[in-house]
Tab-separated table of C-alpha atoms in Angstrom:
chain	number	residue	atom	x	y	z
A	1	MET	CA	20.412	16.244	-18.431
A	2	LYS	CA	23.449	13.933	-18.421
A	3	LYS	CA	25.451	16.342	-16.277
A	4	SER	CA	22.512	16.898	-13.930
A	5	ILE	CA	21.973	13.204	-13.312
A	6	LEU	CA	25.640	12.428	-12.797
A	7	LEU	CA	26.064	15.273	-10.321
A	8	LEU	CA	23.082	14.064	-8.331
A	9	VAL	CA	24.404	10.527	-8.423
A	10	LEU	CA	27.863	11.448	-7.238
A	11	ALA	CA	26.505	13.667	-4.512
A	12	GLY	CA	24.156	10.947	-3.343
A	13	ILE	CA	21.435	13.463	-2.507
A	14	PHE	CA	18.436	11.741	-3.974
A	15	TYR	CA	15.585	11.220	-1.604
A	16	SER	CA	11.911	10.432	-1.741
A	17	CYS	CA	9.233	11.388	0.745
A	18	MET	CA	6.770	8.855	-0.602
A	19	LYS	CA	7.034	5.153	0.166
A	20	ASP	CA	4.772	2.158	0.502
A	21	LEU	CA	2.070	3.915	-1.500
A	22	PRO	CA	-1.439	2.502	-1.018
A	23	THR	CA	-3.540	1.868	-4.096
A	24	GLU	CA	-6.553	3.767	-2.730
A	25	LEU	CA	-6.234	7.311	-1.469
A	26	ALA	CA	-8.103	8.166	1.704
A	27	PHE	CA	-9.760	11.430	0.694
A	28	GLU	CA	-13.132	13.009	1.331
A	29	ASN	CA	-15.320	14.580	-1.313
A	30	TYR	CA	-14.445	18.223	-1.786
A	31	THR	CA	-15.529	21.494	-3.349
A	32	PHE	CA	-13.919	21.784	-6.776
A	33	SER	CA	-11.415	24.574	-7.352
A	34	SER	CA	-13.232	25.407	-10.618
A	35	ILE	CA	-16.360	24.362	-12.477
A	36	ASP	CA	-15.211	25.060	-16.069
A	37	GLU	CA	-18.604	25.998	-17.473
A	38	ASP	CA	-17.066	26.098	-20.969
A	39	GLY	CA	-15.605	22.587	-20.654
A	40	GLY	CA	-18.091	21.196	-23.173
A	41	ASN	CA	-16.294	23.233	-25.836
A	42	TRP	CA	-12.880	21.700	-25.166
A	43	LYS	CA	-11.324	19.548	-27.878
A	44	PRO	CA	-11.709	15.792	-27.271
A	45	VAL	CA	-9.181	13.184	-28.371
A	46	LEU	CA	-11.323	10.475	-29.989
A	47	VAL	CA	-14.424	12.294	-31.217
A	48	GLU	CA	-14.927	15.551	-33.053
A	49	ASN	CA	-16.592	17.575	-30.302
A	50	GLY	CA	-18.741	17.372	-27.185
A	51	ALA	CA	-21.913	16.948	-29.224
A	52	ALA	CA	-20.618	13.959	-31.201
A	53	ILE	CA	-22.611	11.561	-29.028
A	54	GLU	CA	-26.305	12.368	-28.890
A	55	ILE	CA	-28.602	12.051	-25.877
A	56	SER	CA	-32.210	13.161	-25.478
A	57	ALA	CA	-33.183	16.387	-23.782
A	58	PRO	CA	-34.148	15.800	-20.145
A	59	SER	CA	-37.611	16.342	-18.707
A	60	PRO	CA	-38.079	19.713	-16.966
A	61	VAL	CA	-37.953	19.599	-13.170
A	62	ASP	CA	-41.638	20.621	-12.966
A	63	SER	CA	-42.803	17.820	-15.276
A	64	ASP	CA	-44.773	14.828	-14.035
A	65	SER	CA	-42.061	12.433	-15.212
A	66	TYR	CA	-39.360	14.247	-13.241
A	67	GLN	CA	-41.535	14.471	-10.148
A	68	ALA	CA	-42.041	10.708	-10.421
A	69	GLU	CA	-38.268	10.279	-10.509
A	70	LEU	CA	-37.952	12.399	-7.374
A	71	ALA	CA	-40.488	10.187	-5.611
A	72	GLU	CA	-38.558	7.105	-6.705
A	73	LEU	CA	-35.331	8.657	-5.402
A	74	LYS	CA	-36.903	9.421	-2.034
A	75	GLU	CA	-38.054	5.810	-1.756
A	76	ILE	CA	-34.531	4.570	-2.512
A	77	LEU	CA	-33.071	6.932	0.064
A	78	SER	CA	-35.567	5.807	2.715
A	79	GLN	CA	-34.400	2.218	2.294
A	80	ALA	CA	-30.655	2.913	2.184
A	81	SER	CA	-28.591	0.893	4.641
A	82	GLU	CA	-25.535	2.087	6.515
A	83	ALA	CA	-23.383	0.138	4.054
A	84	ASP	CA	-25.071	1.980	1.178
A	85	LYS	CA	-24.247	5.308	2.782
A	86	GLN	CA	-20.632	4.290	3.290
A	87	ALA	CA	-20.425	3.339	-0.390
A	88	VAL	CA	-21.451	6.856	-1.368
A	89	HIS	CA	-18.467	8.321	0.435
A	90	ARG	CA	-16.126	5.595	-0.772
A	91	TRP	CA	-16.810	6.622	-4.360
A	92	THR	CA	-16.579	10.365	-3.492
A	93	ASN	CA	-17.469	13.107	-5.926
A	94	ASN	CA	-14.342	12.479	-8.007
A	95	PRO	CA	-14.723	8.939	-9.355
A	96	VAL	CA	-12.055	9.585	-12.009
A	97	VAL	CA	-9.494	8.972	-9.273
A	98	ARG	CA	-11.322	5.926	-7.915
A	99	TRP	CA	-11.571	4.184	-11.313
A	100	ASN	CA	-7.940	4.953	-12.036
A	101	GLU	CA	-7.062	3.285	-8.725
A	102	ILE	CA	-9.111	0.234	-9.722
A	103	ALA	CA	-7.055	0.036	-12.906
A	104	LEU	CA	-3.829	0.198	-10.864
A	105	GLU	CA	-5.103	-2.615	-8.658
A	106	LEU	CA	-5.751	-4.813	-11.705
A	107	ILE	CA	-2.389	-3.984	-13.261
A	108	ALA	CA	-0.630	-5.092	-10.078
A	109	LYS	CA	-2.721	-8.281	-9.922
A	110	TYR	CA	-1.876	-9.269	-13.499
A	111	ASN	CA	1.735	-8.088	-13.561
A	112	LEU	CA	3.087	-11.635	-13.367
A	113	ILE	CA	5.463	-13.347	-15.783
A	114	PRO	CA	3.939	-16.533	-17.210
A	115	GLY	CA	5.916	-19.474	-15.841
A	116	PRO	CA	7.650	-22.092	-17.976
A	117	ASN	CA	5.990	-25.363	-18.911
A	118	GLU	CA	7.393	-28.650	-17.610
A	119	ASP	CA	9.410	-29.085	-20.805
A	120	GLY	CA	10.972	-25.633	-20.462
A	121	THR	CA	8.853	-24.004	-23.167
A	122	TYR	CA	6.627	-20.981	-22.620
A	123	THR	CA	2.974	-20.471	-23.446
A	124	LEU	CA	2.013	-16.845	-23.925
A	125	PRO	CA	-1.202	-15.360	-22.500
A	126	ASN	CA	-3.898	-15.470	-25.151
A	127	PRO	CA	-6.786	-12.963	-25.250
A	128	ALA	CA	-8.870	-15.565	-27.092
A	129	ASN	CA	-8.488	-17.829	-24.047
A	130	PRO	CA	-8.060	-15.416	-21.145
A	131	ALA	CA	-8.400	-18.088	-18.456
A	132	GLY	CA	-5.312	-19.804	-19.844
A	133	PRO	CA	-3.158	-21.059	-18.394
A	134	PRO	CA	-1.451	-18.664	-18.329
A	135	ALA	CA	-4.053	-16.015	-17.528
A	136	PHE	CA	-4.419	-13.034	-19.843
A	137	PRO	CA	-3.059	-10.402	-19.657
A	138	PHE	CA	0.524	-10.180	-18.483
A	139	ALA	CA	0.273	-6.541	-17.349
A	140	HIS	CA	3.897	-5.551	-17.944
A	141	PRO	CA	4.823	-1.839	-18.286
A	142	PRO	CA	3.958	-1.458	-21.997
A	143	TYR	CA	0.602	-3.185	-21.411
A	144	ALA	CA	-0.056	-1.052	-18.337
A	145	SER	CA	0.743	2.181	-20.177
A	146	ARG	CA	-1.698	1.270	-22.934
A	147	ALA	CA	-4.510	0.235	-20.574
A	148	LEU	CA	-4.164	3.482	-18.621
A	149	ALA	CA	-4.057	5.588	-21.783
A	150	TYR	CA	-7.258	4.145	-23.230
A	151	LEU	CA	-9.002	4.358	-19.863
A	152	SER	CA	-8.044	7.990	-19.327
A	153	VAL	CA	-8.768	9.152	-22.868
A	154	ALA	CA	-12.230	7.551	-22.762
A	155	GLN	CA	-12.894	9.270	-19.433
A	156	PHE	CA	-11.706	12.637	-20.783
A	157	ASP	CA	-13.812	12.556	-23.948
A	158	GLY	CA	-16.744	11.360	-21.872
A	159	MET	CA	-16.345	14.280	-19.476
A	160	ILE	CA	-16.236	16.827	-22.308
A	161	THR	CA	-19.447	15.312	-23.678
A	162	ALA	CA	-21.057	15.359	-20.241
A	163	TRP	CA	-20.073	19.002	-19.721
A	164	HIS	CA	-21.505	19.935	-23.130
A	165	TYR	CA	-24.915	18.590	-22.221
A	166	LYS	CA	-24.820	19.677	-18.575
A	167	PHE	CA	-24.550	23.328	-19.527
A	168	THR	CA	-26.792	22.982	-22.568
A	169	PHE	CA	-29.731	21.633	-20.544
A	170	ASP	CA	-28.748	23.096	-17.155
A	171	ARG	CA	-30.998	20.862	-15.066
A	172	GLU	CA	-30.578	21.311	-11.321
A	173	ALA	CA	-29.568	18.484	-9.024
A	174	PRO	CA	-32.391	16.779	-7.051
A	175	TYR	CA	-31.225	18.121	-3.679
A	176	LEU	CA	-31.622	21.655	-5.063
A	177	VAL	CA	-35.028	20.925	-6.575
A	178	ASP	CA	-36.356	19.343	-3.365
A	179	GLU	CA	-34.828	20.469	-0.096
A	180	SER	CA	-36.011	17.324	1.667
A	181	ILE	CA	-33.478	15.268	-0.292
A	182	PRO	CA	-30.177	15.026	1.632
A	183	HIS	CA	-26.937	15.888	-0.141
A	184	GLU	CA	-23.908	13.784	0.780
A	185	PHE	CA	-21.188	15.586	-1.159
A	186	ALA	CA	-19.531	18.988	-0.921
A	187	PRO	CA	-21.494	21.664	-2.784
A	188	ASN	CA	-20.528	22.037	-6.432
A	189	PRO	CA	-22.980	23.920	-8.679
A	190	LEU	CA	-22.865	21.453	-11.561
A	191	PRO	CA	-26.025	20.667	-13.519
A	192	SER	CA	-27.070	17.069	-12.925
A	193	TYR	CA	-27.931	15.881	-16.438
A	194	PRO	CA	-26.114	13.802	-17.536
A	195	SER	CA	-24.304	12.355	-14.529
A	196	ASP	CA	-20.567	12.761	-14.998
A	197	GLY	CA	-20.028	9.957	-12.495
A	198	ALA	CA	-22.135	7.591	-14.583
A	199	VAL	CA	-20.109	8.497	-17.662
A	200	VAL	CA	-16.904	7.659	-15.803
A	201	ALA	CA	-18.312	4.386	-14.469
A	202	ALA	CA	-19.646	3.114	-17.801
A	203	ALA	CA	-16.611	4.151	-19.831
A	204	SER	CA	-14.167	2.760	-17.268
A	205	VAL	CA	-15.901	-0.599	-16.965
A	206	ALA	CA	-16.080	-1.082	-20.729
A	207	VAL	CA	-12.395	-0.309	-21.253
A	208	LEU	CA	-11.169	-2.281	-18.246
A	209	LYS	CA	-13.286	-5.325	-19.165
A	210	ALA	CA	-11.566	-5.357	-22.552
A	211	MET	CA	-8.137	-5.001	-20.970
A	212	PHE	CA	-8.796	-7.461	-18.105
A	213	PRO	CA	-11.502	-9.843	-19.378
A	214	LEU	CA	-11.341	-12.201	-16.395
A	215	GLU	CA	-12.443	-9.335	-14.157
A	216	ALA	CA	-15.737	-8.658	-15.969
A	217	GLU	CA	-18.018	-9.694	-13.112
A	218	TYR	CA	-15.942	-7.842	-10.523
A	219	LEU	CA	-16.019	-4.664	-12.632
A	220	GLU	CA	-19.727	-4.913	-13.343
A	221	ASN	CA	-20.431	-5.221	-9.623
A	222	LEU	CA	-18.340	-2.129	-8.963
A	223	GLU	CA	-20.221	-0.267	-11.673
A	224	GLN	CA	-23.597	-1.083	-10.124
A	225	ASP	CA	-22.311	-0.068	-6.700
A	226	HIS	CA	-21.103	3.229	-8.135
A	227	LEU	CA	-24.300	3.974	-10.073
A	228	GLN	CA	-26.360	3.319	-6.948
A	229	ALA	CA	-24.101	5.650	-4.970
A	230	LEU	CA	-24.673	8.426	-7.507
A	231	MET	CA	-28.375	8.438	-6.692
A	232	LEU	CA	-27.896	8.005	-2.958
A	233	SER	CA	-25.670	11.089	-2.987
A	234	GLY	CA	-28.723	13.252	-3.725
A	235	GLU	CA	-27.087	14.629	-6.869
A	236	HIS	CA	-28.867	12.534	-9.508
A	237	VAL	CA	-32.146	10.971	-10.490
A	238	LYS	CA	-32.264	7.850	-12.630
A	239	SER	CA	-32.506	9.673	-15.970
A	240	ASP	CA	-29.287	11.579	-15.125
A	241	VAL	CA	-27.526	8.282	-14.520
A	242	ASP	CA	-29.002	6.556	-17.576
A	243	ALA	CA	-27.878	9.380	-19.869
A	244	GLY	CA	-24.373	9.225	-18.422
A	245	VAL	CA	-24.216	5.477	-19.018
A	246	ILE	CA	-25.143	5.991	-22.683
A	247	ILE	CA	-22.315	8.476	-23.151
A	248	GLY	CA	-19.799	6.327	-21.306
A	249	LYS	CA	-20.583	3.209	-23.326
A	250	GLU	CA	-20.440	5.006	-26.661
A	251	ILE	CA	-17.176	6.773	-25.868
A	252	ALA	CA	-15.635	3.493	-24.704
A	253	ALA	CA	-16.715	1.822	-27.954
A	254	VAL	CA	-14.838	4.486	-29.930
A	255	ALA	CA	-11.749	4.024	-27.750
A	256	LEU	CA	-11.826	0.247	-28.105
A	257	GLN	CA	-12.257	0.517	-31.863
A	258	ARG	CA	-8.990	2.431	-31.974
A	259	ALA	CA	-7.380	-0.117	-29.671
A	260	SER	CA	-8.420	-2.991	-31.934
A	261	SER	CA	-6.253	-1.681	-34.756
A	262	ASP	CA	-3.356	0.057	-32.961
A	263	GLY	CA	-0.945	-2.846	-33.509
A	264	MET	CA	-0.703	-4.074	-29.931
A	265	LYS	CA	-1.927	-7.551	-30.899
A	266	ASN	CA	1.291	-7.970	-32.919
A	267	ALA	CA	3.666	-6.530	-30.299
A	268	GLN	CA	4.576	-9.920	-28.803
A	269	THR	CA	6.216	-11.639	-31.747
A	270	PRO	CA	7.160	-15.204	-32.631
A	271	LYS	CA	10.825	-16.098	-32.275
A	272	SER	CA	11.484	-15.742	-36.013
A	273	VAL	CA	10.515	-12.058	-35.945
A	274	SER	CA	12.463	-11.453	-32.743
A	275	ASP	CA	15.527	-13.073	-34.284
A	276	SER	CA	15.217	-10.913	-37.384
A	277	LEU	CA	15.280	-7.745	-35.282
A	278	GLU	CA	18.362	-9.039	-33.462
A	279	ASN	CA	20.139	-9.855	-36.725
A	280	ALA	CA	19.269	-6.493	-38.260
A	281	ALA	CA	20.783	-4.681	-35.297
A	282	PHE	CA	23.931	-6.801	-35.439
A	283	GLU	CA	24.361	-5.988	-39.115
A	284	ARG	CA	23.936	-2.261	-38.416
A	285	PHE	CA	26.037	-1.895	-35.294
A	286	GLY	CA	28.010	-5.072	-34.636
A	287	TRP	CA	26.360	-5.853	-31.294
A	288	LYS	CA	23.195	-7.529	-30.036
A	289	TRP	CA	21.522	-8.079	-26.702
A	290	GLU	CA	21.348	-11.595	-25.262
A	291	ASN	CA	18.744	-12.634	-22.728
A	292	LEU	CA	20.512	-13.790	-19.543
A	293	GLU	CA	17.451	-14.296	-17.339
A	294	VAL	CA	16.951	-17.668	-15.645
A	295	PRO	CA	14.871	-19.488	-16.775
A	296	ARG	CA	15.267	-17.924	-20.164
A	297	ARG	CA	12.231	-17.011	-22.239
A	298	PRO	CA	12.785	-17.575	-25.960
A	299	VAL	CA	11.484	-14.142	-27.032
A	300	GLY	CA	12.009	-10.707	-25.509
A	301	LEU	CA	9.148	-8.623	-24.150
A	302	THR	CA	6.930	-7.117	-26.882
A	303	PRO	CA	9.600	-6.591	-29.579
A	304	LEU	CA	7.117	-4.720	-31.798
A	305	PHE	CA	5.604	-2.441	-29.168
A	306	GLY	CA	7.663	0.241	-30.915
A	307	GLN	CA	5.320	-0.122	-33.906
A	308	VAL	CA	2.090	0.474	-31.967
A	309	THR	CA	0.173	3.583	-33.047
A	310	MET	CA	1.212	6.636	-31.073
A	311	TRP	CA	-1.217	9.194	-29.710
A	312	ASN	CA	0.460	12.526	-30.344
A	313	VAL	CA	3.901	11.829	-31.841
A	314	PRO	CA	3.840	11.630	-35.666
A	315	ASN	CA	6.177	8.599	-35.821
A	316	VAL	CA	8.849	6.847	-33.783
A	317	GLU	CA	11.647	8.279	-35.913
A	318	ALA	CA	10.708	11.737	-34.616
A	319	THR	CA	11.856	10.806	-31.106
A	320	ARG	CA	14.364	8.011	-31.756
A	321	PRO	CA	17.536	8.740	-29.750
A	322	PRO	CA	21.071	8.737	-31.216
A	323	VAL	CA	23.259	5.639	-31.481
A	324	PRO	CA	24.550	4.558	-28.034
A	325	PRO	CA	28.301	4.391	-27.330
A	326	ALA	CA	30.077	1.516	-29.040
A	327	PRO	CA	31.569	-1.075	-26.680
A	328	ASN	CA	35.169	-0.208	-25.789
A	329	SER	CA	34.739	3.432	-26.838
A	330	PRO	CA	35.923	6.055	-24.308
A	331	GLU	CA	32.337	6.940	-23.290
A	332	TYR	CA	31.485	3.271	-22.872
A	333	LEU	CA	34.582	2.599	-20.761
A	334	GLU	CA	33.752	5.572	-18.524
A	335	ASP	CA	30.311	4.094	-17.988
A	336	VAL	CA	31.814	0.733	-17.085
A	337	ARG	CA	33.973	2.505	-14.503
A	338	LEU	CA	30.901	4.242	-13.015
A	339	LEU	CA	28.844	1.059	-12.835
A	340	GLU	CA	31.674	-0.864	-11.195
A	341	GLU	CA	32.047	1.944	-8.662
A	342	TYR	CA	28.312	1.825	-7.834
A	343	ALA	CA	28.437	-1.952	-7.552
A	344	ALA	CA	31.318	-1.721	-5.109
A	345	ASN	CA	29.557	0.987	-3.070
A	346	ARG	CA	25.921	-0.009	-2.844
A	347	THR	CA	24.995	2.248	0.031
A	348	VAL	CA	21.785	1.974	2.014
A	349	GLU	CA	20.457	5.081	0.251
A	350	ARG	CA	21.245	3.754	-3.221
A	351	ARG	CA	19.605	0.441	-2.408
A	352	ARG	CA	16.578	2.283	-1.071
A	353	ILE	CA	16.260	4.267	-4.287
A	354	ALA	CA	16.679	1.141	-6.421
A	355	ASN	CA	14.032	-0.683	-4.401
A	356	PHE	CA	11.550	2.197	-4.206
A	357	TRP	CA	11.472	2.648	-7.977
A	358	GLN	CA	11.727	-1.040	-8.840
A	359	ASP	CA	8.006	-1.284	-9.712
A	360	GLY	CA	8.525	-4.898	-10.727
A	361	LEU	CA	6.321	-7.966	-10.732
A	362	GLY	CA	3.158	-7.714	-8.667
A	363	THR	CA	3.199	-3.893	-8.692
A	364	TYR	CA	1.383	-1.284	-10.739
A	365	THR	CA	4.569	-0.755	-12.850
A	366	PRO	CA	6.333	2.585	-13.555
A	367	PRO	CA	3.341	3.998	-15.502
A	368	GLY	CA	1.137	3.146	-12.541
A	369	HIS	CA	3.518	4.879	-10.158
A	370	TRP	CA	3.045	8.146	-12.033
A	371	ASN	CA	-0.727	7.713	-12.048
A	372	ASP	CA	-0.578	7.427	-8.273
A	373	PHE	CA	1.338	10.703	-8.114
A	374	ALA	CA	-1.170	12.342	-10.456
A	375	ASN	CA	-4.110	11.185	-8.343
A	376	ARG	CA	-2.548	12.766	-5.270
A	377	PHE	CA	-2.078	16.083	-7.038
A	378	ILE	CA	-5.637	15.966	-8.380
A	379	VAL	CA	-6.963	15.670	-4.843
A	380	LYS	CA	-4.490	18.193	-3.414
A	381	TYR	CA	-5.535	20.858	-5.920
A	382	LYS	CA	-9.231	19.878	-5.833
A	383	LEU	CA	-9.691	19.310	-9.555
A	384	ASN	CA	-13.176	18.597	-10.857
A	385	THR	CA	-13.878	15.397	-12.770
A	386	LEU	CA	-13.328	17.043	-16.159
A	387	ARG	CA	-9.916	18.459	-15.257
A	388	SER	CA	-8.983	15.239	-13.470
A	389	ALA	CA	-9.706	13.236	-16.612
A	390	ARG	CA	-7.780	15.758	-18.708
A	391	THR	CA	-4.736	15.446	-16.439
A	392	LEU	CA	-4.673	11.660	-16.620
A	393	ALA	CA	-5.432	11.566	-20.355
A	394	TYR	CA	-2.546	13.787	-21.425
A	395	MET	CA	-0.164	12.202	-18.945
A	396	ASN	CA	-1.027	8.645	-19.964
A	397	MET	CA	-0.923	9.415	-23.678
A	398	ALA	CA	2.561	10.848	-23.126
A	399	ILE	CA	3.623	7.847	-21.045
A	400	MET	CA	2.376	5.369	-23.641
A	401	ASP	CA	4.026	7.328	-26.458
A	402	ALA	CA	7.247	7.380	-24.434
A	403	GLY	CA	7.032	3.613	-24.013
A	404	ILE	CA	6.521	3.129	-27.742
A	405	SER	CA	9.478	5.390	-28.517
A	406	CYS	CA	11.605	3.602	-25.921
A	407	TRP	CA	10.730	0.135	-27.221
A	408	ASP	CA	11.494	1.237	-30.770
A	409	ALA	CA	14.977	2.219	-29.591
A	410	LYS	CA	15.397	-0.982	-27.584
A	411	TYR	CA	14.834	-3.270	-30.537
A	412	TYR	CA	16.293	-0.991	-33.210
A	413	TYR	CA	19.636	-0.690	-31.399
A	414	HIS	CA	19.393	-4.037	-29.519
A	415	TYR	CA	22.018	-2.812	-27.086
A	416	PRO	CA	23.431	-5.302	-24.522
A	417	ARG	CA	22.874	-4.812	-20.805
A	418	PRO	CA	25.774	-4.322	-18.373
A	419	ILE	CA	25.452	-7.883	-17.075
A	420	GLN	CA	26.223	-9.121	-20.597
A	421	LEU	CA	29.292	-6.988	-21.280
A	422	ILE	CA	30.975	-6.458	-17.878
A	423	GLU	CA	32.644	-9.628	-16.699
A	424	GLY	CA	31.451	-10.793	-13.293
A	425	PHE	CA	28.890	-7.985	-13.004
A	426	GLU	CA	25.809	-8.608	-10.842
A	427	THR	CA	22.493	-6.781	-10.515
A	428	ILE	CA	20.274	-6.179	-7.495
A	429	ALA	CA	17.177	-5.557	-9.615
A	430	GLY	CA	16.648	-8.688	-11.667
A	431	THR	CA	17.440	-9.279	-15.327
A	432	PRO	CA	14.807	-7.880	-17.728
A	433	ASN	CA	14.210	-9.833	-20.921
A	434	PHE	CA	14.539	-6.944	-23.355
A	435	PRO	CA	17.439	-4.790	-24.584
A	436	SER	CA	19.019	-2.054	-22.520
A	437	TYR	CA	18.962	1.196	-24.499
A	438	THR	CA	17.008	3.255	-23.584
A	439	SER	CA	15.678	2.859	-20.038
A	440	GLY	CA	11.923	2.356	-19.878
A	441	HIS	CA	11.778	3.683	-16.313
A	442	SER	CA	13.519	6.856	-17.492
A	443	ALA	CA	11.302	7.438	-20.517
A	444	PHE	CA	8.021	6.634	-18.745
A	445	SER	CA	8.946	8.765	-15.742
A	446	ALA	CA	10.231	11.790	-17.619
A	447	ALA	CA	7.129	11.845	-19.811
A	448	GLY	CA	4.831	11.621	-16.806
A	449	ALA	CA	6.786	14.261	-14.927
A	450	GLU	CA	6.730	16.761	-17.797
A	451	VAL	CA	2.962	16.587	-18.191
A	452	LEU	CA	2.458	16.918	-14.438
A	453	ALA	CA	4.869	19.876	-14.405
A	454	TYR	CA	2.760	21.531	-17.118
A	455	ILE	CA	-0.554	20.960	-15.327
A	456	PHE	CA	0.766	21.551	-11.793
A	457	PRO	CA	3.595	24.088	-12.225
A	458	GLN	CA	3.860	24.405	-8.442
A	459	GLU	CA	5.085	20.793	-8.401
A	460	ALA	CA	7.453	21.027	-11.372
A	461	ASN	CA	10.699	20.846	-9.412
A	462	GLN	CA	9.455	17.939	-7.312
A	463	VAL	CA	8.203	15.762	-10.178
A	464	ARG	CA	11.333	16.329	-12.222
A	465	GLU	CA	13.474	15.329	-9.241
A	466	TRP	CA	11.396	12.171	-8.924
A	467	ALA	CA	11.862	11.423	-12.622
A	468	GLU	CA	15.630	11.743	-12.339
A	469	GLU	CA	15.601	9.549	-9.257
A	470	ALA	CA	13.548	6.927	-11.107
A	471	ALA	CA	16.057	7.024	-13.957
A	472	ILE	CA	19.183	6.615	-11.835
A	473	SER	CA	17.534	3.919	-9.729
A	474	ARG	CA	17.967	1.519	-12.629
A	475	VAL	CA	21.675	2.302	-12.749
A	476	TYR	CA	21.963	1.705	-9.015
A	477	GLY	CA	20.143	-1.592	-9.555
A	478	GLY	CA	22.796	-2.617	-12.074
A	479	ILE	CA	20.456	-3.259	-14.989
A	480	HIS	CA	21.130	-0.091	-17.009
A	481	TRP	CA	24.013	2.019	-18.251
A	482	THR	CA	23.990	5.675	-17.204
A	483	PHE	CA	23.498	6.674	-20.845
A	484	ASP	CA	20.369	4.479	-20.900
A	485	ALA	CA	19.091	6.652	-18.066
A	486	TYR	CA	19.935	10.152	-19.221
A	487	VAL	CA	19.126	9.545	-22.886
A	488	GLY	CA	15.888	7.834	-21.855
A	489	THR	CA	15.047	10.843	-19.688
A	490	ASN	CA	15.579	13.225	-22.596
A	491	GLN	CA	13.547	10.891	-24.794
A	492	GLY	CA	10.630	11.021	-22.367
A	493	ILE	CA	10.824	14.820	-22.157
A	494	ASN	CA	10.834	15.132	-25.955
A	495	VAL	CA	7.896	12.772	-26.338
A	496	ALA	CA	5.851	14.504	-23.639
A	497	GLN	CA	6.144	17.836	-25.418
A	498	TYR	CA	3.907	16.541	-28.213
A	499	SER	CA	1.114	15.838	-25.722
A	500	ILE	CA	1.677	19.145	-23.952
A	501	ASP	CA	1.455	20.986	-27.268
A	502	LYS	CA	-1.902	19.314	-27.906
A	503	ALA	CA	-3.103	20.205	-24.417
A	504	LYS	CA	-2.221	23.847	-24.946
A	505	ILE	CA	-4.719	24.157	-27.798
A	506	ASP	CA	-7.583	22.031	-26.468
A	507	GLY	CA	-9.415	25.045	-25.014
A	508	ALA	CA	-8.801	24.348	-21.344
A	509	ASP	CA	-6.055	26.938	-20.711
């Protein structure tokens, strides 16, 4: 990996065909490439199996109660406005992508560093007082990776549960029961009970409200809009939607119970704990990172994120990288030479790469960038909602695990950044307030790329090229050593393999 990255760097052949990515994809509903009738037997992440959450059996389509629901649906359809019809197509028949995009939008909105107080001190965002100031959360990359992981895992387990009951009860969609009911989506022969879209909506809203509490009303309005669209599509009656909501809420409750005890609440430490980590590293290695940002925050970003519970890696020691080069060692001095060369030759292409992958404040962060890629592949290959949720779940678990592994290394080794050790060195990508080794961009990106390469083997070369470009972009920006990048890339690959190994035995392949 080291040789590969350095050859690409020296050749200057990196490129990217994707720029200025919008948050919302413009795609029409489509016919799924597969239905996965056995999807209810796949192995979930949070619950034991697809039957772990119980719902009642639906009424038969020839029953009086179902016929009453059809009449109610026809009345709703007769009163639908043009705006209502547009909403149906805005949600599409793959709401997994749409709710993921909503999460990316919120991450970008809340990815803002809390400013200093008048006296120069900092007040941290507080979930007990989300309105602040400052507002909670600060959706930095570790926070974003966690929010996306819990969202996607809840969606995936919810979809397995929905599939279990769909093919257990096998109730036809309203437009098939009554030909007078219009159908707005592409034909997909999925049973209607429970509504998979309602599962996605309810689970997504519950998780995102917990992660972004100030957005509760906004999210609840989106949920109602989505649930209404599910009926207006002609694919569901109210009991389909109600059953899906039950599943979504219960799955989200299980996910949030895990989140409540995963250690994230302790990740942002007081200064005394941060100082102890710094001192421990200095005693081990004889170096320590110093925060050179202006204005300077007293504590680095989430020093104990490396102690948050991982999804598929047994412990952080399993993926902790080796000791970085000691300052003034031959490998270190070679890296200084490379960084000084890049600084003296900041070409238009290198600046473009550094800027494209910056994913800084006000963006959806590096984890969000890979979710955007995943969404595009999901649509390109016409995945159904179950497989879409599976893709995002395994990718985001791997990305979060990679972030945890990376942050463990950052604060275990506490390695200084180039701006601290190279006299007169300047960056073009800001000054992060956490240690250098390893690169978060590299670890997040490599983990995301490996999972996408597993699920979309046709795209393997492309996503791995993107991951290497993301890694070297931080070197071009002047904020990382090259060994931060290539070791971080290997770290992300190693971490992702644990999620891929789980995916290989979940029943989907």
